[in-house]
Structures are given as C-alpha cells and as structure tokens.
Coordinates of C-alpha atoms in Angstrom, one line a residue:
M1 CA 0.0 -0.2 0.2
V2 CA 1.6 3.2 -0.6
P3 CA -0.1 6.8 0.5
L4 CA 0.0 8.9 -1.8
A5 CA 0.3 11.8 0.6
T6 CA 0.1 14.9 -1.3
H7 CA -3.1 14.5 -3.1
S8 CA -6.5 14.1 -1.0
F9 CA -10.0 14.7 -2.6
L10 CA -12.9 16.8 -1.7
L11 CA -15.9 15.5 -3.3
S12 CA -19.7 16.8 -2.6
A13 CA -22.9 14.6 -3.4
A14 CA -24.2 17.2 -4.6
V15 CA -21.6 17.3 -7.7
W16 CA -21.2 13.3 -8.4
P17 CA -22.0 13.8 -12.4
V18 CA -19.2 16.0 -12.6
L19 CA -17.5 14.7 -16.3
T20 CA -14.6 12.9 -15.5
G21 CA -14.3 12.0 -19.7
A22 CA -15.6 8.5 -19.2
I23 CA -18.7 7.2 -21.2
D24 CA -20.0 5.0 -18.8
S25 CA -22.6 2.2 -18.5
R26 CA -25.4 4.7 -16.9
S27 CA -25.6 6.2 -20.6
P28 CA -27.7 4.0 -22.7
F29 CA -25.5 5.8 -26.0
R30 CA -23.3 3.2 -27.7
G31 CA -21.7 3.9 -31.3
P32 CA -19.8 6.7 -33.1
Q33 CA -22.0 9.2 -32.0
A34 CA -21.2 8.6 -29.1
V35 CA -18.0 9.9 -29.3
N36 CA -18.8 12.9 -31.3
L37 CA -21.0 13.9 -28.0
W38 CA -18.1 13.1 -25.6
K39 CA -15.5 15.3 -27.8
L40 CA -18.0 18.0 -27.9
Q41 CA -18.8 18.1 -24.4
R42 CA -15.3 17.9 -23.6
Q43 CA -14.0 20.9 -25.8
Q44 CA -16.9 23.0 -24.1
S45 CA -16.2 22.1 -20.9
S46 CA -12.2 23.0 -21.6
V47 CA -13.6 26.4 -22.5
Q48 CA -15.8 26.7 -19.8
S49 CA -13.1 26.1 -17.1
T50 CA -10.1 28.5 -18.6
A51 CA -12.5 31.6 -19.9
S52 CA -12.1 33.8 -17.4
R53 CA -16.1 34.2 -16.9
A54 CA -16.8 30.6 -16.8
P55 CA -19.3 30.2 -13.8
A56 CA -17.3 26.7 -12.4
L57 CA -17.1 22.9 -13.8
L58 CA -20.0 21.5 -15.9
I59 CA -22.1 18.4 -15.2
Q60 CA -23.0 16.2 -18.0
S61 CA -25.3 13.8 -19.3
P62 CA -26.0 13.0 -22.7
G63 CA -27.5 15.8 -24.7
N64 CA -27.3 18.1 -21.8
I65 CA -25.1 20.9 -20.0
Q66 CA -26.2 22.6 -16.5
P67 CA -23.5 24.6 -14.7
V68 CA -22.8 23.7 -11.5
S69 CA -23.5 26.9 -9.4
A70 CA -20.7 29.0 -7.3
E71 CA -23.0 27.2 -4.3
L72 CA -22.3 23.9 -5.2
Q73 CA -18.2 24.7 -5.4
T74 CA -18.4 26.1 -2.0
D75 CA -20.0 22.9 -0.8
V76 CA -17.1 20.6 -2.6
A77 CA -14.7 22.8 -0.4
S78 CA -16.2 21.7 2.5
S79 CA -16.7 18.5 1.9
A80 CA -15.3 15.1 3.6
N81 CA -11.4 14.8 2.8
F82 CA -10.2 11.1 2.1
P83 CA -6.9 10.3 1.7
V84 CA -6.0 8.2 -1.8
Y85 CA -3.8 5.4 -1.8
T86 CA -2.2 3.0 -3.9
F87 CA -2.3 -0.9 -4.6
E88 CA 0.1 -2.7 -6.5
Q89 CA -1.5 -4.7 -9.2
P90 CA 0.2 -7.4 -11.7
L91 CA -1.4 -5.9 -15.0
D92 CA -2.0 -9.4 -16.5
H93 CA -3.1 -12.0 -13.4
F94 CA -3.2 -14.9 -15.8
F95 CA -1.3 -15.4 -18.6
N96 CA 2.3 -14.0 -18.2
T97 CA 2.0 -12.0 -21.0
T98 CA 3.7 -8.7 -19.5
N99 CA 5.9 -8.4 -16.1
A100 CA 4.1 -4.9 -16.3
T101 CA 1.9 -3.3 -12.8
F102 CA -0.1 -0.5 -11.8
G103 CA -1.2 1.4 -9.0
Q104 CA -4.7 0.7 -8.1
R105 CA -5.8 3.6 -6.6
Y106 CA -8.9 3.2 -3.5
W107 CA -10.0 5.2 -0.6
V108 CA -10.9 4.8 3.3
S109 CA -13.2 5.9 5.4
T110 CA -12.8 4.9 9.3
R111 CA -15.0 7.5 11.0
H112 CA -17.1 4.5 12.4
Y113 CA -14.8 2.3 12.4
V114 CA -14.6 0.2 15.9
P115 CA -11.1 -1.9 16.2
N116 CA -11.2 -5.5 17.3
S117 CA -15.4 -6.1 16.9
G118 CA -15.1 -7.7 14.2
A119 CA -16.6 -5.1 12.2
P120 CA -17.2 -5.9 8.5
V121 CA -14.9 -3.7 5.9
I122 CA -17.3 -2.1 2.8
V123 CA -16.0 -1.8 -0.2
I124 CA -17.7 0.2 -3.1
D125 CA -16.4 -1.1 -6.8
G126 CA -15.8 2.2 -8.9
G127 CA -16.9 0.7 -12.0
E128 CA -16.5 2.3 -15.5
T129 CA -15.5 5.8 -13.9
S130 CA -12.7 7.4 -11.7
G131 CA -12.6 6.3 -8.1
E132 CA -13.8 9.6 -6.9
D133 CA -17.0 10.3 -8.9
R134 CA -17.7 7.2 -5.8
L135 CA -16.4 9.2 -3.0
P136 CA -19.9 10.5 -1.9
Y137 CA -21.1 7.3 -1.2
L138 CA -18.4 6.9 0.9
D139 CA -19.6 10.3 2.6
T140 CA -22.9 9.7 2.5
G141 CA -24.0 7.5 1.0
I142 CA -24.2 3.6 1.0
A143 CA -20.7 3.0 1.8
D144 CA -21.4 5.6 5.3
I145 CA -24.9 3.9 5.9
L146 CA -23.5 0.5 6.2
A147 CA -20.4 1.5 7.9
K148 CA -22.0 3.9 10.4
A149 CA -24.5 0.2 11.4
T150 CA -21.9 -2.0 11.8
G151 CA -18.9 -0.2 13.2
G152 CA -16.6 -1.1 9.8
V153 CA -14.5 0.3 7.2
G154 CA -15.7 2.3 4.1
V155 CA -13.2 1.5 1.0
V156 CA -13.8 2.9 -2.8
L157 CA -11.9 1.0 -5.0
E158 CA -10.9 2.3 -8.9
H159 CA -11.5 -0.1 -11.5
R160 CA -8.6 -0.5 -13.4
Y161 CA -7.8 1.8 -16.9
Y162 CA -9.7 4.6 -15.3
G163 CA -8.9 7.6 -13.2
E164 CA -5.5 7.3 -12.4
S165 CA -5.4 3.1 -11.5
V166 CA -3.8 3.2 -15.2
G167 CA -0.8 0.9 -16.4
V168 CA 0.0 1.7 -20.0
E169 CA 1.4 4.5 -22.1
D170 CA -2.2 4.5 -24.1
F171 CA -5.2 3.2 -25.3
T172 CA -4.5 1.5 -28.4
T173 CA -6.2 -1.9 -29.2
D174 CA -3.1 -4.1 -27.8
N175 CA -2.8 -1.9 -24.9
L176 CA -6.1 -2.3 -24.0
R177 CA -6.6 -6.4 -24.7
W178 CA -6.2 -6.4 -20.4
L179 CA -9.3 -4.7 -19.8
N180 CA -11.4 -7.4 -19.2
N181 CA -14.0 -8.5 -16.3
E182 CA -12.0 -11.6 -15.9
Q183 CA -8.6 -9.7 -15.1
A184 CA -10.6 -6.7 -13.2
L185 CA -12.3 -9.1 -10.9
E186 CA -9.4 -10.7 -10.0
D187 CA -7.9 -6.9 -9.3
S188 CA -10.8 -7.0 -6.4
A189 CA -10.0 -10.6 -4.9
V190 CA -6.3 -9.4 -4.4
F191 CA -6.9 -6.5 -2.7
M192 CA -9.4 -7.7 -0.1
Q193 CA -6.8 -10.8 0.2
N194 CA -3.8 -8.5 0.7
V195 CA -4.6 -4.8 1.3
K196 CA -3.2 -3.4 4.7
F197 CA -5.0 -0.1 6.0
E198 CA -2.6 2.9 7.0
G199 CA -3.3 3.4 10.7
I200 CA -5.3 0.0 11.1
E201 CA -3.3 -2.8 13.3
E202 CA -5.5 -5.5 13.2
D203 CA -5.8 -7.3 10.2
L204 CA -9.0 -6.8 7.6
T205 CA -8.1 -9.1 5.1
A206 CA -11.0 -11.4 3.3
P207 CA -12.2 -14.2 4.4
N208 CA -10.9 -13.5 8.3
T209 CA -13.0 -10.2 8.0
P210 CA -16.4 -10.4 6.6
W211 CA -16.6 -7.8 3.3
I212 CA -19.8 -6.2 2.5
Y213 CA -19.1 -5.8 -1.9
Y214 CA -21.7 -3.1 -3.2
G215 CA -21.8 -2.0 -7.0
G216 CA -24.2 -0.3 -9.1
S217 CA -24.5 -0.6 -12.8
Y218 CA -22.0 -2.3 -14.4
A219 CA -19.7 -2.3 -11.2
G220 CA -23.6 -4.2 -9.5
A221 CA -22.6 -6.9 -12.0
R222 CA -19.4 -6.8 -10.7
A223 CA -20.6 -6.9 -7.6
A224 CA -22.8 -9.8 -8.1
H225 CA -19.9 -12.0 -10.1
M226 CA -17.4 -11.3 -7.3
K227 CA -19.6 -13.3 -5.1
I228 CA -20.0 -16.0 -7.9
L229 CA -16.4 -16.4 -8.6
Y230 CA -14.8 -15.6 -5.1
P231 CA -17.3 -17.0 -2.0
K232 CA -14.5 -17.8 0.0
T233 CA -13.3 -13.7 -0.2
V234 CA -16.3 -12.3 -0.3
W235 CA -18.8 -12.7 2.8
G236 CA -22.1 -10.6 1.0
S237 CA -23.0 -8.3 -1.9
I238 CA -25.2 -6.0 -3.2
A239 CA -25.8 -5.5 -6.5
S240 CA -27.6 -2.4 -7.1
S241 CA -29.2 -2.1 -10.9
A242 CA -26.8 -5.0 -11.8
V243 CA -26.6 -5.6 -15.6
T244 CA -26.0 -9.4 -15.1
H245 CA -27.1 -9.9 -18.6
A246 CA -24.8 -8.8 -21.2
A247 CA -26.6 -8.6 -25.0
L248 CA -26.0 -7.4 -28.6
T249 CA -29.0 -5.5 -28.9
N250 CA -30.4 -3.4 -25.8
W251 CA -34.0 -1.9 -27.3
E252 CA -35.3 -2.2 -24.2
Y253 CA -33.8 0.4 -22.9
M254 CA -36.1 3.0 -24.9
D255 CA -39.1 1.0 -24.6
V256 CA -38.9 1.5 -21.0
I257 CA -38.6 5.3 -21.4
R258 CA -41.3 4.9 -23.6
T259 CA -43.5 3.1 -20.8
Y260 CA -43.2 5.0 -18.0
A261 CA -42.4 8.8 -19.4
D262 CA -45.0 11.3 -19.5
P263 CA -47.8 10.0 -21.2
V264 CA -48.4 12.9 -23.7
C265 CA -44.3 13.1 -24.2
S266 CA -44.1 9.6 -24.7
A267 CA -46.6 9.6 -26.9
N268 CA -45.4 12.6 -29.2
L269 CA -42.4 11.4 -29.2
V270 CA -44.0 8.1 -31.0
H271 CA -45.1 10.6 -33.4
S272 CA -42.4 12.7 -33.7
I273 CA -40.0 9.4 -34.5
A274 CA -42.7 8.0 -37.1
T275 CA -42.8 11.7 -38.6
V276 CA -39.1 11.4 -39.4
D277 CA -38.8 7.8 -40.3
T278 CA -41.5 8.7 -43.2
L279 CA -40.4 11.9 -44.0
I280 CA -36.5 11.0 -44.1
K281 CA -37.5 8.6 -47.0
I282 CA -38.6 11.2 -49.4
P283 CA -35.2 12.6 -51.2
I284 CA -36.5 16.0 -52.1
I285 CA -38.0 16.7 -48.6
K286 CA -35.5 15.1 -46.3
D287 CA -32.8 18.0 -46.4
R288 CA -35.4 20.5 -45.4
L289 CA -36.5 17.9 -42.7
K290 CA -32.7 18.0 -41.2
G291 CA -32.9 22.4 -41.7
L292 CA -35.5 22.4 -39.2
F293 CA -32.9 20.6 -36.8
N294 CA -29.7 22.7 -38.3
L295 CA -28.3 19.7 -39.3
S296 CA -29.3 19.7 -43.5
G297 CA -24.8 19.6 -43.7
L298 CA -25.2 16.3 -42.2
A299 CA -24.3 13.4 -45.1
S300 CA -25.6 10.2 -43.1
D301 CA -29.2 9.5 -42.8
Q302 CA -28.4 7.6 -39.9
D303 CA -25.5 10.2 -38.3
F304 CA -28.8 12.3 -38.8
V305 CA -31.0 10.2 -36.7
S306 CA -28.9 9.6 -33.6
V307 CA -28.2 12.7 -32.8
L308 CA -32.4 13.5 -32.2
E309 CA -31.6 10.3 -29.4
S310 CA -29.2 12.6 -27.4
P311 CA -31.8 13.8 -25.0
L312 CA -33.3 10.5 -24.2
G313 CA -30.4 9.7 -22.0
S314 CA -31.2 11.9 -19.7
W315 CA -34.3 9.9 -18.5
Q316 CA -31.0 7.7 -16.0
S317 CA -29.7 10.9 -14.2
K318 CA -33.0 11.5 -12.4
N319 CA -32.9 10.9 -8.8
W320 CA -34.6 11.6 -5.9
D321 CA -31.9 13.6 -4.1
P322 CA -32.7 16.9 -6.7
A323 CA -29.0 17.8 -5.5
V324 CA -27.5 14.4 -7.1
G325 CA -30.2 14.0 -9.9
S326 CA -30.9 15.7 -13.7
T327 CA -34.4 17.4 -14.3
A328 CA -33.0 17.3 -18.2
F329 CA -35.1 15.1 -19.3
D330 CA -38.1 16.6 -17.8
D331 CA -37.6 19.9 -19.0
F332 CA -36.8 17.9 -23.1
C333 CA -40.7 16.5 -22.3
A334 CA -42.1 19.9 -21.2
Q335 CA -40.8 21.4 -24.5
L336 CA -42.0 18.5 -26.8
N337 CA -45.0 19.1 -25.0
G338 CA -45.5 22.7 -25.6
N339 CA -46.1 22.8 -21.3
T340 CA -49.1 21.6 -22.4
S341 CA -50.6 18.2 -21.4
S342 CA -53.1 18.6 -24.1
L343 CA -52.2 15.4 -27.1
A344 CA -54.6 17.4 -29.0
D345 CA -52.4 20.8 -29.1
T346 CA -48.7 18.9 -30.0
R347 CA -50.5 17.0 -32.6
K348 CA -51.7 19.8 -34.4
T349 CA -49.8 20.5 -37.4
I350 CA -48.7 22.4 -39.9
P351 CA -47.9 22.8 -44.4
F352 CA -43.9 21.3 -44.7
F353 CA -43.7 20.8 -48.1
G354 CA -46.1 20.3 -50.6
T355 CA -48.5 18.0 -49.0
H356 CA -46.4 17.0 -46.3
S357 CA -47.1 18.5 -42.6
V358 CA -45.6 18.0 -39.7
N359 CA -47.0 18.2 -36.2
I360 CA -45.9 20.6 -33.6
A361 CA -44.4 18.3 -31.1
L362 CA -42.0 17.6 -34.1
L363 CA -41.0 21.5 -34.4
S364 CA -40.3 21.6 -30.5
Y365 CA -37.8 18.6 -31.2
A366 CA -36.3 20.9 -33.8
S367 CA -35.7 23.3 -31.3
Y368 CA -34.5 21.3 -28.3
I369 CA -31.9 20.2 -30.7
R370 CA -30.8 23.1 -32.7
N371 CA -30.7 25.0 -29.1
N372 CA -29.0 22.2 -26.8
I373 CA -27.4 20.1 -29.3
V374 CA -26.4 21.1 -32.4
S375 CA -25.0 25.1 -30.3
Q376 CA -22.4 22.9 -29.0
C377 CA -20.8 22.5 -32.7
Q378 CA -18.8 25.5 -32.5
L379 CA -17.3 27.3 -35.9
P380 CA -15.7 26.7 -37.9
A381 CA -16.4 23.4 -37.4
T382 CA -19.1 21.8 -39.6
V383 CA -21.9 20.1 -38.4
E384 CA -20.5 17.1 -40.2
D385 CA -17.2 17.6 -38.7
C386 CA -19.5 17.6 -35.4
F387 CA -22.1 15.2 -35.7
G388 CA -20.3 12.9 -38.7
T389 CA -19.1 9.6 -38.6
Q390 CA -17.9 8.5 -41.7
N391 CA -14.1 9.7 -40.7
D392 CA -12.5 6.0 -38.9
T393 CA -9.6 8.4 -38.3
S394 CA -11.1 10.4 -36.4
Y395 CA -12.0 7.6 -33.5
Q396 CA -8.4 6.3 -34.1
V397 CA -6.4 8.8 -31.4
A398 CA -5.5 6.4 -29.1
D399 CA -3.9 9.1 -25.9
L400 CA -4.5 8.6 -22.1
S401 CA -7.3 11.7 -22.8
Q402 CA -9.2 9.2 -24.8
T403 CA -11.2 7.7 -22.0
W404 CA -14.0 7.5 -24.3
R405 CA -12.6 4.2 -25.4
L406 CA -12.1 2.7 -21.6
W407 CA -16.1 1.0 -21.6
T408 CA -16.0 1.4 -25.3
F409 CA -13.4 -1.2 -25.7
Q410 CA -15.5 -3.5 -22.9
Y411 CA -19.0 -2.8 -24.3
C412 CA -17.0 -3.8 -28.2
T413 CA -15.5 -7.1 -26.7
Q414 CA -17.8 -8.6 -23.7
W415 CA -21.2 -6.4 -22.8
G416 CA -22.3 -4.9 -26.2
Y417 CA -26.2 -2.9 -25.2
L418 CA -25.8 -1.4 -28.3
T419 CA -29.0 0.9 -28.4
T420 CA -31.4 -0.3 -31.5
S421 CA -34.9 0.7 -32.6
P422 CA -37.4 -2.3 -31.6
P423 CA -37.6 -5.4 -33.3
N424 CA -41.3 -5.3 -33.5
P425 CA -42.9 -2.0 -34.0
K426 CA -46.2 -2.7 -33.6
K427 CA -46.0 -3.9 -30.3
Y428 CA -43.1 -1.9 -28.9
P429 CA -43.5 1.5 -30.6
P430 CA -40.4 3.0 -31.2
I431 CA -39.0 6.1 -29.7
I432 CA -35.6 6.5 -31.9
S433 CA -35.3 5.6 -35.4
R434 CA -35.7 2.4 -36.7
L435 CA -32.8 3.3 -39.0
L436 CA -31.0 2.9 -35.8
D437 CA -29.6 -0.9 -36.9
L438 CA -26.8 -3.1 -35.4
D439 CA -24.6 -2.3 -38.2
Y440 CA -25.0 1.3 -37.1
E441 CA -23.8 1.1 -34.0
H442 CA -21.6 -1.2 -33.4
K443 CA -19.5 0.2 -36.5
I444 CA -17.1 2.4 -33.8
C445 CA -16.0 -0.9 -32.7
V446 CA -14.3 -1.4 -35.6
Q447 CA -13.5 2.0 -36.5
A448 CA -11.7 2.5 -33.2
F449 CA -10.2 -0.5 -32.9
P450 CA -8.3 -2.2 -35.6
P451 CA -6.4 -5.4 -35.3
G452 CA -3.0 -5.0 -32.9
E453 CA -0.4 -7.5 -33.0
F454 CA -1.3 -9.3 -30.0
F455 CA -5.1 -8.5 -30.0
T456 CA -8.2 -8.0 -32.8
V457 CA -11.0 -7.0 -31.1
P458 CA -14.0 -10.1 -32.0
R459 CA -16.0 -9.6 -34.5
L460 CA -19.4 -8.8 -32.5
P461 CA -19.1 -8.6 -28.1
D462 CA -18.5 -12.2 -26.8
V463 CA -21.7 -11.7 -24.1
H464 CA -21.6 -15.3 -23.4
S465 CA -18.4 -14.2 -21.3
V466 CA -20.4 -12.7 -18.9
N467 CA -24.2 -14.2 -19.3
V468 CA -22.1 -17.9 -17.9
L469 CA -21.6 -16.2 -14.6
G470 CA -25.3 -16.3 -13.9
N471 CA -27.2 -14.2 -16.4
F472 CA -30.4 -13.3 -15.2
D473 CA -31.0 -16.7 -13.4
I474 CA -27.3 -15.7 -10.8
A475 CA -27.7 -16.5 -7.6
A476 CA -26.5 -17.4 -4.7
D477 CA -26.3 -16.7 -0.2
R478 CA -25.7 -13.1 0.6
L479 CA -25.8 -11.8 -2.5
A480 CA -28.4 -9.1 -3.0
F481 CA -30.6 -7.4 -6.0
V482 CA -31.8 -4.2 -5.6
D483 CA -33.1 -2.6 -8.5
G484 CA -35.2 0.6 -9.4
E485 CA -38.8 0.3 -11.0
V486 CA -38.7 2.0 -14.0
D487 CA -34.6 2.0 -14.3
P488 CA -34.2 1.8 -18.0
W489 CA -31.3 -0.8 -17.5
R490 CA -33.9 -2.9 -15.6
P491 CA -34.9 -5.4 -18.7
D492 CA -30.7 -6.4 -18.6
T493 CA -31.2 -7.2 -14.5
P494 CA -32.5 -10.4 -12.4
H495 CA -35.9 -8.4 -12.2
S496 CA -36.1 -8.0 -15.9
Q497 CA -39.6 -7.3 -16.8
Y498 CA -39.1 -8.4 -20.0
Y499 CA -36.6 -12.0 -19.6
A500 CA -36.4 -13.0 -16.1
K501 CA -38.8 -14.9 -13.2
N502 CA -39.9 -13.9 -10.5
R503 CA -37.9 -14.5 -6.9
T504 CA -39.1 -14.0 -3.5
D505 CA -37.4 -11.5 -1.1
T506 CA -35.7 -13.2 2.0
T507 CA -32.5 -12.1 4.0
L508 CA -30.2 -14.8 2.7
R509 CA -31.5 -13.7 -0.4
P510 CA -32.5 -10.4 -0.9
F511 CA -34.9 -8.9 -3.9
K512 CA -35.7 -5.7 -3.9
L513 CA -37.6 -3.3 -6.0
I514 CA -37.8 -0.2 -5.4
P515 CA -41.1 1.8 -6.1
G516 CA -40.9 4.7 -9.2
A517 CA -36.6 4.6 -9.1
V518 CA -34.2 5.0 -11.7
H519 CA -30.7 3.7 -12.0
H520 CA -29.4 2.3 -8.1
W521 CA -31.0 4.6 -6.0
D522 CA -29.9 3.3 -2.6
E523 CA -26.4 4.1 -3.8
N524 CA -26.3 7.6 -2.6
G525 CA -27.9 9.3 0.7
L526 CA -28.2 12.1 3.3
A527 CA -26.1 13.6 6.2
D528 CA -29.0 13.9 7.8
P529 CA -30.7 10.4 6.8
S530 CA -34.4 12.2 8.0
A531 CA -34.8 14.1 4.9
E532 CA -34.3 11.0 3.1
P533 CA -37.9 10.3 1.3
P534 CA -39.9 7.0 2.5
E535 CA -39.0 4.4 0.0
I536 CA -34.8 5.8 0.2
A537 CA -34.8 5.0 3.9
Q538 CA -36.7 2.0 3.9
I539 CA -34.5 0.5 1.1
H540 CA -31.0 1.5 3.2
A541 CA -33.3 0.3 6.2
E542 CA -32.9 -3.1 5.1
E543 CA -29.8 -2.9 3.9
V544 CA -28.8 -2.3 7.3
A545 CA -30.9 -5.4 8.6
F546 CA -29.9 -7.9 5.9
V547 CA -26.3 -7.0 6.5
K548 CA -26.7 -6.9 9.8
T549 CA -28.1 -10.4 10.0
W550 CA -25.3 -11.5 7.6
L551 CA -22.6 -10.3 10.1
A552 CA -24.2 -12.0 12.9
D553 CA -23.9 -15.4 10.3
F554 CA -20.7 -14.4 9.9
H555 CA -19.3 -14.6 13.6
A556 CA -21.6 -17.9 14.5
G557 CA -19.8 -19.4 12.0
K558 CA -16.2 -18.4 13.1
S559 CA -16.9 -19.4 16.5
K560 CA -18.2 -22.8 15.3
R561 CA -14.7 -22.5 13.7
T562 CA -12.4 -22.3 16.2
D563 CA -14.3 -24.1 18.5

C-alpha cells in the first residue's frame, strides 16, 4: 500500500456527476455518435473551465449540460476529505503476457470503525469511471450508511484503466487487451485478500474479516460476479441495478422510457419519430427535414437520427435527491409538449413541403436539438465535423486523454448493449429511429479498434463470457439484488420485466425493487437520513438489516470453526 500523502480529494454528493471523461454504462449510448458528443462536451468543458467568465464546472449527461453553481463549488470545498492510496496490481494476473504493474487507487473511511470488534469492510466498486466519482457514497451514501450501522471500514476501489489506475502508455487495441471482466475481478479479490490499511493494526483481509461488496450498474454486475467467483473472499454482495445480462442489442432501454415517461411526452416522441422515419425516405424532403434541426449539412441519414436520440439518455439521470439528479428529461418533455398536457395541441400540424405536414411536437423537438445539441458545434467546425461518423481516423487517436475508448472497448469486446430500435414496432412503438440498427451502432468497434499485433477485437461482443456467470438467474446466499422499478437498465438485470423469473425476497437472498426508482437509487444518501424520502429510507433500513444478519451468521460460523 502506497499512500499518496500529497493528494486528497474533496467531493460533494451534489456534484458527483461532474464530467470525468468516461463514457460509462449509465449512458445508453453506444456507437460513434456517442464519441462525437463526448468530444463536443469535453471541448465545451475545457473552454468553460479556462475562460475568465466561466461560472463553474459542468455537470454533463448525454445531450445535457448544466453549469454547477458557485454555491455547489463551495460545497465541494467543505465536504469530507478522504486520502487516496495505491495498491500494486499486475496488469496480467493469468497469462504472463507482461510483467507490468499499476497502482490501483483506493480511498478509506474509518470514521465509524470500531477496532477489534469483528466489524466488516464495506467496499464500493468504482466501476467504469474515476473512483473519485464514487466518493460521495463513502461520505453520505451506502458505504457510510452500512459502516455506521456496523462499526466497519468504508472503501472505494477504483477499476483498472479508469481514473488514475492506469498501467499502459496509451489506449491502443493492444494496450487495452487487459481491460476485461476477468482481470478486473481478480484485482478486487487480490486487493481484499492482501490490503493493509494505514493506521489500522488488526488484519482486515478476507476471508478472516467479513467483506461486503457493493456495486451499481456495471459495478453491480461485478458485485454479483465477485460473490459467484470468490465466495470465500466475499462474504456478502449488494448488486444494485446490476446488468448481469450482457446483450448485443439493447432496444428495451428505450422501451422502458416510452412506457414510464409522461404519457403525452411518450406519445409525442413516438409520433415525432414516426414522422421523421417517413419523411427521411423522401429525397426531395429529407434535407429540409434536417434543416429544421440545423443539421442540413449532415450527409448520413443515420448520423442525423442518432443525434435526435441524445436527449433521451437523461432519463436515467433522474434521482430522488435534486442535488444529485437531473431534470433534463423533464425539461425536454416540457418543451416537446409545448408546456401543455393536451396531446391534441401537440398533434396539430402545419404544412411542411407540398402535400406533407409536420406536427407541432416535432417542431418543438427540432428547437430543442438546435438549442441544446447542435449549438455545441462551433465555427469553424461544420455539422459534418461535429456529428458525422464516416471518418474512421477520427476515432483512432489513442492517447491517455481519450478515455471514451475504455468503456467502448469493454462493450465492443464483452458487454454489447448496442441501442437499436425495437424489432417489433407494432408491439413496441419506437422512440428512436428505425434506421438505428446493429450495423450502425457497432461500427465504432471496427473504426476505433483496428487489429493490433497481439489482440483483435471480436467480430461481435462476446456476451457469453458475461452471461455464463449466471445471466438473469444468477443467485447465491448473501447476494442481494436491488433495482429500480422504472430503471431503463432493469431489462438487463435479474428484475427484468421482459425476460427474468420472479423471485422470493428473503434475508439470505434479498430481492428488492424500489418503487418509482431509476438507476441504483440506493447508492446515494443524505447527511441527515431523516430527510430521505420514505422509499429510500426504507431500502437503506432493509440493507442495514440484512447486512447485520449476514454479519451475525459470519461470527456465529467463525465461533463454531474455532471451537
């Protein structure tokens, strides 16, 4: 363990979504357009942070940019301070392809630690982003809640290749070949079995100490996989919004939004996209249609319709805590609906070209895209420069600043989740264009990762390598699944309303669905827990209760083992 004594990080729960440069599994977007949006947002963030008149950092979600207020900047400076340490890991655990190592960063909270009490270690898996983004969960979130209830130690463990846990000189195809589920899971196991915490004399390594492993989203799947693959190391796991099902296509994501969004907004989306799909097929009209969105210079019809889906990803940015969540989706719906609850008003049409017409909602949709997405494309760049996806070389820059390549590489090799239009539009009316097919969404995998000397990205993601670990049926004692009722990632979890079997919720195998919740809503919390809404207070209380029972079982079993 190497302490980085000169570095400490001040984080507030209010600003955890600040852009860190990662495209992660919390975003539905895959494909080259996602990278274009990442680049635009990065450029705008850089301009804002260097300009003397810049108000603050930027909170960004797909298609949405919100300036962080000066008040929130003050919150950053006054929040908890957690020192960062590093744990040396081999870059290759299994095959001796390299002797290289990297320092895996981790942060520790001992504020509730009761020495020599048999208390647990609560570890938060950093997942597909910088570990710094998870520090609010160590401060007032689930790690702090469980550590306070049990006298335990809280830890955030950064994922290999993300943040500063990097052991390669660039992100070329060859240098990314050690970024996979198997190597990263072994990192966690080796860490748990060997770490020595600074300032703590007793041995808290697993399996002699009970470790409770928590993760949300991709990290939630990892929490489940850790319990399956390392049952003696991991005493208990909480897998929140755990995407344990990897899939080539992910049309269900958008169907959840269609199902649970405001009915008028949902209907307007369906109708507007149907209009776009009809008009885009008419050569004499499609350029005029693109012009409504200020995208008339965009050559590819698929590129055009992929820009139109960008506001939809903000659905999963909803959160019960307004300081954490985003209102971007609701703002988009309000504009699409014309601030009216009347579908009749937004279905009114105006002549467009010849005998054709467009509905009022589509004009509002175009206005939103112009003002919130296309406006990020600044001269001298053209819309083709900003939103075109035909230039392969633009996706092959591989220096360490190109952090979009990390999760992209992971979904291209193992996870998939390529967001396409649904296969049966009559049963599942689309809210994204039917032009968005697997070939279009997957082409980034070919463009960005040409074959290397030592590694070639598979023709399609090897989703079997993930699903073989349990898929929708993954289960074990002391493995809890916690999901959100309206989470667009729910279809890929054991709570999938499309594919999974129902289960009984027990203390040994908890199976919780939070009413009205979106994406891992149990992970964040408040300094004053009494201010949490009832459904969040309840799930936190239930998590504390079953973890305490698990710990009692550990100590009872340990007592028997020593008798």
